[in-house]
PDB file of C-alpha atoms in Angstrom:
ATOM      1  CA  GLY A 259       9.563  -1.205   8.675  1.00 86.00           C
ATOM      2  CA  SER A 260      10.005  -2.737  11.963  1.00 83.00           C
ATOM      3  CA  ASP A 261       8.443  -3.521  15.387  1.00 82.00           C
ATOM      4  CA  ASP A 262      11.119  -1.198  16.814  1.00 82.00           C
ATOM      5  CA  CYS A 263       9.069   1.717  15.525  1.00 85.00           C
ATOM      6  CA  THR A 264      11.402   2.702  12.795  1.00 87.00           C
ATOM      7  CA  ALA A 265      11.628   2.500   9.118  1.00 89.00           C
ATOM      8  CA  LYS A 266      15.235   2.185   7.861  1.00 86.00           C
ATOM      9  CA  LEU A 267      16.792   2.956   4.507  1.00 86.00           C
ATOM     10  CA  TRP A 268      19.673   0.795   3.610  1.00 87.00           C
ATOM     11  CA  ASP A 269      22.544   1.459   1.178  1.00 83.00           C
ATOM     12  CA  PRO A 270      23.586  -1.943  -0.252  1.00 85.00           C
ATOM     13  CA  ARG A 271      26.903  -0.640  -1.382  1.00 88.00           C
ATOM     14  CA  GLN A 272      27.752   0.284   2.095  1.00 84.00           C
ATOM     15  CA  LYS A 273      25.928  -2.602   3.723  1.00 85.00           C
ATOM     16  CA  SER A 274      24.503  -0.319   6.347  1.00 85.00           C
ATOM     17  CA  CYS A 275      21.598   1.763   7.335  1.00 87.00           C
ATOM     18  CA  THR A 276      21.911   5.268   5.865  1.00 84.00           C
ATOM     19  CA  PHE A 277      18.698   6.851   7.458  1.00 82.00           C
ATOM     20  CA  SER A 278      16.383   5.941  10.184  1.00 85.00           C
ATOM     21  CA  PHE A 279      12.732   7.272  10.206  1.00 86.00           C
ATOM     22  CA  ASP A 280      11.189   7.330  13.675  1.00 83.00           C
ATOM     23  CA  HIS A 281       7.592   6.403  14.354  1.00 88.00           C
ATOM     24  CA  GLU A 282       5.567   6.295  17.534  1.00 85.00           C
ATOM     25  CA  TYR A 283       4.342   2.745  16.798  1.00 85.00           C
ATOM     26  CA  GLN A 284       5.242  -0.356  14.773  1.00 88.00           C
ATOM     27  CA  VAL A 285       5.804   0.033  10.945  1.00 91.00           C
ATOM     28  CA  PHE A 286       4.080  -2.608   8.765  1.00 91.00           C
ATOM     29  CA  SER A 287       4.632  -1.422   5.164  1.00 93.00           C
ATOM     30  CA  VAL A 288       7.297   0.749   3.406  1.00 93.00           C
ATOM     31  CA  ARG A 289       7.821   1.855  -0.260  1.00 94.00           C
ATOM     32  CA  LEU A 290      10.117   4.089  -2.082  1.00 93.00           C
ATOM     33  CA  ASN A 291       9.075   6.039  -5.141  1.00 93.00           C
ATOM     34  CA  SER A 292      10.506   5.050  -8.490  1.00 92.00           C
ATOM     35  CA  VAL A 293      13.482   7.461  -8.245  1.00 92.00           C
ATOM     36  CA  GLY A 294      14.275   6.701  -4.569  1.00 89.00           C
ATOM     37  CA  THR A 295      13.735  10.303  -3.320  1.00 91.00           C
ATOM     38  CA  THR A 296      10.637   9.735  -1.279  1.00 93.00           C
ATOM     39  CA  MET A 297       9.664   6.986   1.090  1.00 93.00           C
ATOM     40  CA  TYR A 298       6.101   6.077   2.329  1.00 95.00           C
ATOM     41  CA  SER A 299       5.466   4.229   5.536  1.00 95.00           C
ATOM     42  CA  ALA A 300       2.470   2.934   7.416  1.00 94.00           C
ATOM     43  CA  GLY A 301       1.676   1.011  10.395  1.00 90.00           C
ATOM     44  CA  LEU A 302      -0.165   0.542  13.700  1.00 91.00           C
ATOM     45  CA  ASP A 303      -1.400   4.142  14.096  1.00 93.00           C
ATOM     46  CA  GLY A 304      -3.318   4.159  10.910  1.00 93.00           C
ATOM     47  CA  LEU A 305      -1.381   6.998   9.388  1.00 94.00           C
ATOM     48  CA  ILE A 306       0.722   6.971   6.191  1.00 95.00           C
ATOM     49  CA  ARG A 307       3.852   9.126   6.401  1.00 94.00           C
ATOM     50  CA  VAL A 308       5.559  10.664   3.339  1.00 94.00           C
ATOM     51  CA  TRP A 309       9.325  11.343   3.817  1.00 92.00           C
ATOM     52  CA  ASP A 310      11.921  13.129   1.978  1.00 91.00           C
ATOM     53  CA  VAL A 311      14.792  10.584   2.205  1.00 89.00           C
ATOM     54  CA  LYS A 312      17.397  13.267   2.681  1.00 86.00           C
ATOM     55  CA  LYS A 313      15.582  14.754   5.676  1.00 83.00           C
ATOM     56  CA  PRO A 314      14.473  11.929   7.977  1.00 76.00           C
ATOM     57  CA  LEU A 315      13.456  13.902  10.939  1.00 82.00           C
ATOM     58  CA  ASP A 316       9.955  14.818  10.062  1.00 89.00           C
ATOM     59  CA  PRO A 317       7.477  13.573   7.517  1.00 92.00           C
ATOM     60  CA  ILE A 318       6.565  15.985   4.709  1.00 90.00           C
ATOM     61  CA  ILE A 319       2.994  14.751   4.597  1.00 91.00           C
ATOM     62  CA  VAL A 320       0.869  12.651   6.988  1.00 92.00           C
ATOM     63  CA  LEU A 321      -2.131  10.981   5.389  1.00 94.00           C
ATOM     64  CA  LYS A 322      -5.030  10.609   7.810  1.00 93.00           C
ATOM     65  CA  GLY A 323      -8.148   8.634   7.155  1.00 92.00           C
ATOM     66  CA  HIS A 324      -8.027   4.828   8.064  1.00 94.00           C
ATOM     67  CA  SER A 325      -9.752   4.247  11.357  1.00 91.00           C
ATOM     68  CA  ASP A 326      -7.576   1.170  12.014  1.00 93.00           C
ATOM     69  CA  LEU A 327      -3.930   0.119  11.326  1.00 93.00           C
ATOM     70  CA  VAL A 328      -2.632   0.283   7.667  1.00 95.00           C
ATOM     71  CA  THR A 329      -1.316  -3.089   6.606  1.00 94.00           C
ATOM     72  CA  GLY A 330       0.010  -2.338   3.080  1.00 95.00           C
ATOM     73  CA  ILE A 331       0.775   0.529   0.793  1.00 96.00           C
ATOM     74  CA  ASP A 332       1.743   0.565  -2.893  1.00 96.00           C
ATOM     75  CA  ILE A 333       2.780   3.504  -5.211  1.00 96.00           C
ATOM     76  CA  ASP A 334       1.542   3.981  -8.808  1.00 96.00           C
ATOM     77  CA  SER A 335       4.100   4.020 -11.721  1.00 93.00           C
ATOM     78  CA  SER A 336       3.702   7.797 -12.005  1.00 94.00           C
ATOM     79  CA  ASP A 337       4.558   8.389  -8.338  1.00 94.00           C
ATOM     80  CA  SER A 338       1.499  10.450  -8.006  1.00 94.00           C
ATOM     81  CA  PHE A 339      -0.807   8.151  -6.078  1.00 96.00           C
ATOM     82  CA  VAL A 340      -0.684   5.638  -3.205  1.00 96.00           C
ATOM     83  CA  ALA A 341      -3.003   2.911  -2.464  1.00 97.00           C
ATOM     84  CA  SER A 342      -3.348   1.799   1.144  1.00 97.00           C
ATOM     85  CA  ILE A 343      -5.242  -1.067   2.778  1.00 96.00           C
ATOM     86  CA  GLY A 344      -6.279  -1.084   6.440  1.00 94.00           C
ATOM     87  CA  MET A 345      -7.909  -3.227   8.916  1.00 93.00           C
ATOM     88  CA  ASP A 346     -10.921  -0.960   8.705  1.00 93.00           C
ATOM     89  CA  ASN A 347     -11.918  -2.929   5.502  1.00 93.00           C
ATOM     90  CA  GLN A 348     -11.023  -0.015   3.217  1.00 94.00           C
ATOM     91  CA  VAL A 349      -8.553   0.406   0.304  1.00 97.00           C
ATOM     92  CA  ARG A 350      -7.929   4.072  -0.117  1.00 96.00           C
ATOM     93  CA  ILE A 351      -6.371   6.045  -3.037  1.00 97.00           C
ATOM     94  CA  TRP A 352      -4.201   9.089  -1.958  1.00 95.00           C
ATOM     95  CA  ASP A 353      -2.996  11.935  -4.219  1.00 92.00           C
ATOM     96  CA  VAL A 354       0.653  12.502  -3.197  1.00 92.00           C
ATOM     97  CA  LYS A 355       1.654  15.088  -5.652  1.00 87.00           C
ATOM     98  CA  PRO A 356       3.467  18.048  -4.020  1.00 82.00           C
ATOM     99  CA  PHE A 357       0.383  20.385  -4.232  1.00 78.00           C
ATOM    100  CA  VAL A 358      -3.164  19.335  -3.884  1.00 75.00           C
ATOM    101  CA  GLU A 359      -6.158  21.748  -4.052  1.00 74.00           C
ATOM    102  CA  GLY A 360      -7.601  22.031  -0.675  1.00 69.00           C
ATOM    103  CA  GLY A 361      -4.443  20.879   1.148  1.00 70.00           C
ATOM    104  CA  ASP A 362      -3.630  17.731   2.950  1.00 71.00           C
ATOM    105  CA  ASP A 363      -7.188  17.015   4.116  1.00 76.00           C
ATOM    106  CA  ASN A 364      -8.283  16.510   0.481  1.00 79.00           C
ATOM    107  CA  ARG A 365      -5.624  14.008  -0.489  1.00 91.00           C
ATOM    108  CA  CYS A 366      -7.859  10.824  -0.149  1.00 92.00           C
ATOM    109  CA  THR A 367      -9.486  10.614  -3.730  1.00 93.00           C
ATOM    110  CA  ARG A 368     -11.286   7.246  -3.451  1.00 94.00           C
ATOM    111  CA  ILE A 369     -12.343   4.708  -0.832  1.00 95.00           C
ATOM    112  CA  LEU A 370     -12.573   1.276  -2.410  1.00 96.00           C
ATOM    113  CA  GLU A 371     -14.751  -1.413  -0.648  1.00 93.00           C
ATOM    114  CA  GLY A 372     -14.873  -5.153  -1.062  1.00 90.00           C
ATOM    115  CA  SER A 373     -11.756  -6.428   0.658  1.00 91.00           C
ATOM    116  CA  VAL A 374     -12.413  -7.714   4.192  1.00 88.00           C
ATOM    117  CA  GLN A 375     -10.517  -8.455   7.455  1.00 88.00           C
ATOM    118  CA  ASN A 376     -11.532 -11.223   9.780  1.00 84.00           C
ATOM    119  CA  PHE A 377     -10.743 -12.103  13.457  1.00 84.00           C
ATOM    120  CA  GLU A 378      -7.180 -13.074  12.481  1.00 82.00           C
ATOM    121  CA  LYS A 379      -6.331  -9.371  11.694  1.00 83.00           C
ATOM    122  CA  LEU A 380      -3.700 -10.300   8.929  1.00 84.00           C
ATOM    123  CA  LEU A 381      -1.263  -8.034   7.131  1.00 88.00           C
ATOM    124  CA  LEU A 382      -3.145  -7.882   3.747  1.00 91.00           C
ATOM    125  CA  ARG A 383      -1.337  -6.081   0.829  1.00 94.00           C
ATOM    126  CA  CYS A 384      -2.441  -4.054  -2.085  1.00 96.00           C
ATOM    127  CA  SER A 385      -1.030  -3.422  -5.623  1.00 96.00           C
ATOM    128  CA  TRP A 386      -1.264  -1.092  -8.650  1.00 96.00           C
ATOM    129  CA  SER A 387      -1.506  -2.220 -12.181  1.00 95.00           C
ATOM    130  CA  ARG A 388       1.286  -0.833 -14.225  1.00 93.00           C
ATOM    131  CA  ASP A 389      -0.952   1.414 -16.273  1.00 93.00           C
ATOM    132  CA  GLY A 390      -2.415   2.904 -12.980  1.00 93.00           C
ATOM    133  CA  ARG A 391      -5.997   2.194 -13.903  1.00 95.00           C
ATOM    134  CA  LYS A 392      -6.591  -0.725 -11.434  1.00 96.00           C
ATOM    135  CA  VAL A 393      -5.762  -1.529  -7.864  1.00 97.00           C
ATOM    136  CA  ALA A 394      -5.870  -4.968  -6.311  1.00 96.00           C
ATOM    137  CA  ALA A 395      -5.933  -6.188  -2.676  1.00 96.00           C
ATOM    138  CA  GLY A 396      -5.942  -9.431  -0.689  1.00 94.00           C
ATOM    139  CA  SER A 397      -8.985 -10.227   1.426  1.00 94.00           C
ATOM    140  CA  ALA A 398      -9.593 -12.462   4.470  1.00 93.00           C
ATOM    141  CA  ASP A 399     -12.672 -13.965   2.616  1.00 93.00           C
ATOM    142  CA  SER A 400     -10.211 -16.047   0.418  1.00 93.00           C
ATOM    143  CA  THR A 401     -10.615 -13.836  -2.558  1.00 94.00           C
ATOM    144  CA  ALA A 402      -8.409 -11.395  -4.558  1.00 94.00           C
ATOM    145  CA  CYS A 403     -10.226  -8.052  -5.217  1.00 95.00           C
ATOM    146  CA  ALA A 404      -9.493  -5.776  -8.119  1.00 95.00           C
ATOM    147  CA  TRP A 405     -11.150  -2.298  -8.737  1.00 96.00           C
ATOM    148  CA  ASP A 406     -11.270   0.164 -11.595  1.00 96.00           C
ATOM    149  CA  VAL A 407      -9.688   3.372  -9.775  1.00 96.00           C
ATOM    150  CA  ALA A 408     -11.557   6.006 -11.977  1.00 95.00           C
ATOM    151  CA  SER A 409     -14.837   4.636 -11.186  1.00 96.00           C
ATOM    152  CA  SER A 410     -14.279   2.943  -7.770  1.00 95.00           C
ATOM    153  CA  LYS A 411     -16.061  -0.167  -9.183  1.00 96.00           C
ATOM    154  CA  LEU A 412     -15.153  -3.551  -7.871  1.00 95.00           C
ATOM    155  CA  LEU A 413     -14.223  -5.398 -11.140  1.00 94.00           C
ATOM    156  CA  TYR A 414     -13.228  -8.860  -9.802  1.00 92.00           C
ATOM    157  CA  LYS A 415     -13.501 -10.893  -6.623  1.00 93.00           C
ATOM    158  CA  LEU A 416     -11.409 -13.845  -7.722  1.00 90.00           C
ATOM    159  CA  PRO A 417     -12.168 -16.961  -5.712  1.00 89.00           C
ATOM    160  CA  GLY A 418      -9.987 -20.200  -5.594  1.00 89.00           C
ATOM    161  CA  HIS A 419      -7.977 -19.935  -2.348  1.00 92.00           C
ATOM    162  CA  LYS A 420      -8.978 -21.942   0.852  1.00 94.00           C
ATOM    163  CA  GLY A 421      -7.413 -19.265   3.184  1.00 92.00           C
ATOM    164  CA  PRO A 422      -7.041 -15.440   3.476  1.00 92.00           C
ATOM    165  CA  VAL A 423      -5.228 -13.799   0.414  1.00 94.00           C
ATOM    166  CA  ARG A 424      -2.310 -11.948   1.759  1.00 93.00           C
ATOM    167  CA  GLU A 425      -0.619 -10.419  -1.370  1.00 94.00           C
ATOM    168  CA  VAL A 426      -1.616  -9.725  -4.893  1.00 95.00           C
ATOM    169  CA  VAL A 427       0.329  -8.465  -7.904  1.00 95.00           C
ATOM    170  CA  PHE A 428      -0.413  -7.497 -11.411  1.00 95.00           C
ATOM    171  CA  HIS A 429       1.630  -8.913 -14.230  1.00 94.00           C
ATOM    172  CA  PRO A 430       3.581  -6.009 -15.822  1.00 92.00           C
ATOM    173  CA  ASN A 431       2.598  -6.681 -19.329  1.00 91.00           C
ATOM    174  CA  GLN A 432      -0.319  -9.208 -19.495  1.00 92.00           C
ATOM    175  CA  PRO A 433      -3.915  -9.029 -17.943  1.00 92.00           C
ATOM    176  CA  ILE A 434      -2.960 -11.428 -15.129  1.00 93.00           C
ATOM    177  CA  LEU A 435      -3.420 -11.102 -11.424  1.00 94.00           C
ATOM    178  CA  GLY A 436      -1.217 -13.215  -9.060  1.00 95.00           C
ATOM    179  CA  SER A 437      -2.361 -13.951  -5.658  1.00 95.00           C
ATOM    180  CA  CYS A 438      -0.815 -15.816  -2.583  1.00 95.00           C
ATOM    181  CA  SER A 439      -2.648 -16.964   0.437  1.00 94.00           C
ATOM    182  CA  SER A 440      -2.236 -18.430   3.984  1.00 93.00           C
ATOM    183  CA  ASP A 441      -3.344 -21.701   2.380  1.00 93.00           C
ATOM    184  CA  ARG A 442       0.170 -21.865   1.059  1.00 94.00           C
ATOM    185  CA  THR A 443      -0.870 -21.628  -2.623  1.00 94.00           C
ATOM    186  CA  ILE A 444      -0.204 -19.054  -5.368  1.00 94.00           C
ATOM    187  CA  LEU A 445      -2.917 -18.583  -8.039  1.00 93.00           C
ATOM    188  CA  ILE A 446      -2.687 -16.802 -11.338  1.00 93.00           C
ATOM    189  CA  GLY A 447      -5.929 -15.337 -12.603  1.00 88.00           C
ATOM    190  CA  GLU A 448      -6.595 -13.826 -16.054  1.00 89.00           C
ATOM    191  CA  ILE A 449      -8.499 -10.559 -16.102  1.00 87.00           C
ATOM    192  CA  GLU A 450      -9.591  -8.161 -18.849  1.00 77.00           C
TER     193      GLU A 450
END
């Protein structure tokens, strides 16, 4: 994603851009699904676009719901759900399976609260656990937040940083959450 209002897909074998996906505004976060056929992009306009990488002209789905820009997105391991974090202090869970009952207006399945922004308006990120049962996100209040997706319950608000937590990641096999902060530290926290 870029300030030039595009998201680009690169082929490392050719060392060149293979597709360019046009947006009206800057793009802050981009993810590919596990098989590389679908790309997700989000940015300044608060929308999340779902693209077929072979047809970059128009998105196949546009997810609407954030009231401010989207700073981070992540895809669960089943490629069925996307988590997004926005400057509206919300983490949203979206159903991105091809067909959803009720159409595109019913794709937001959960709104998770607990992660906050501040006057700095930082690009905070979110992350899925490998089993798809938890989502974590950074927060400007110097904590790393983690939720149970099924119940929308905030499970952890891990302290320790002295600055906003910008990125979080689950360990792939152990009950561990890593977080990095504007305070230039990386913390590892044990969770259940």
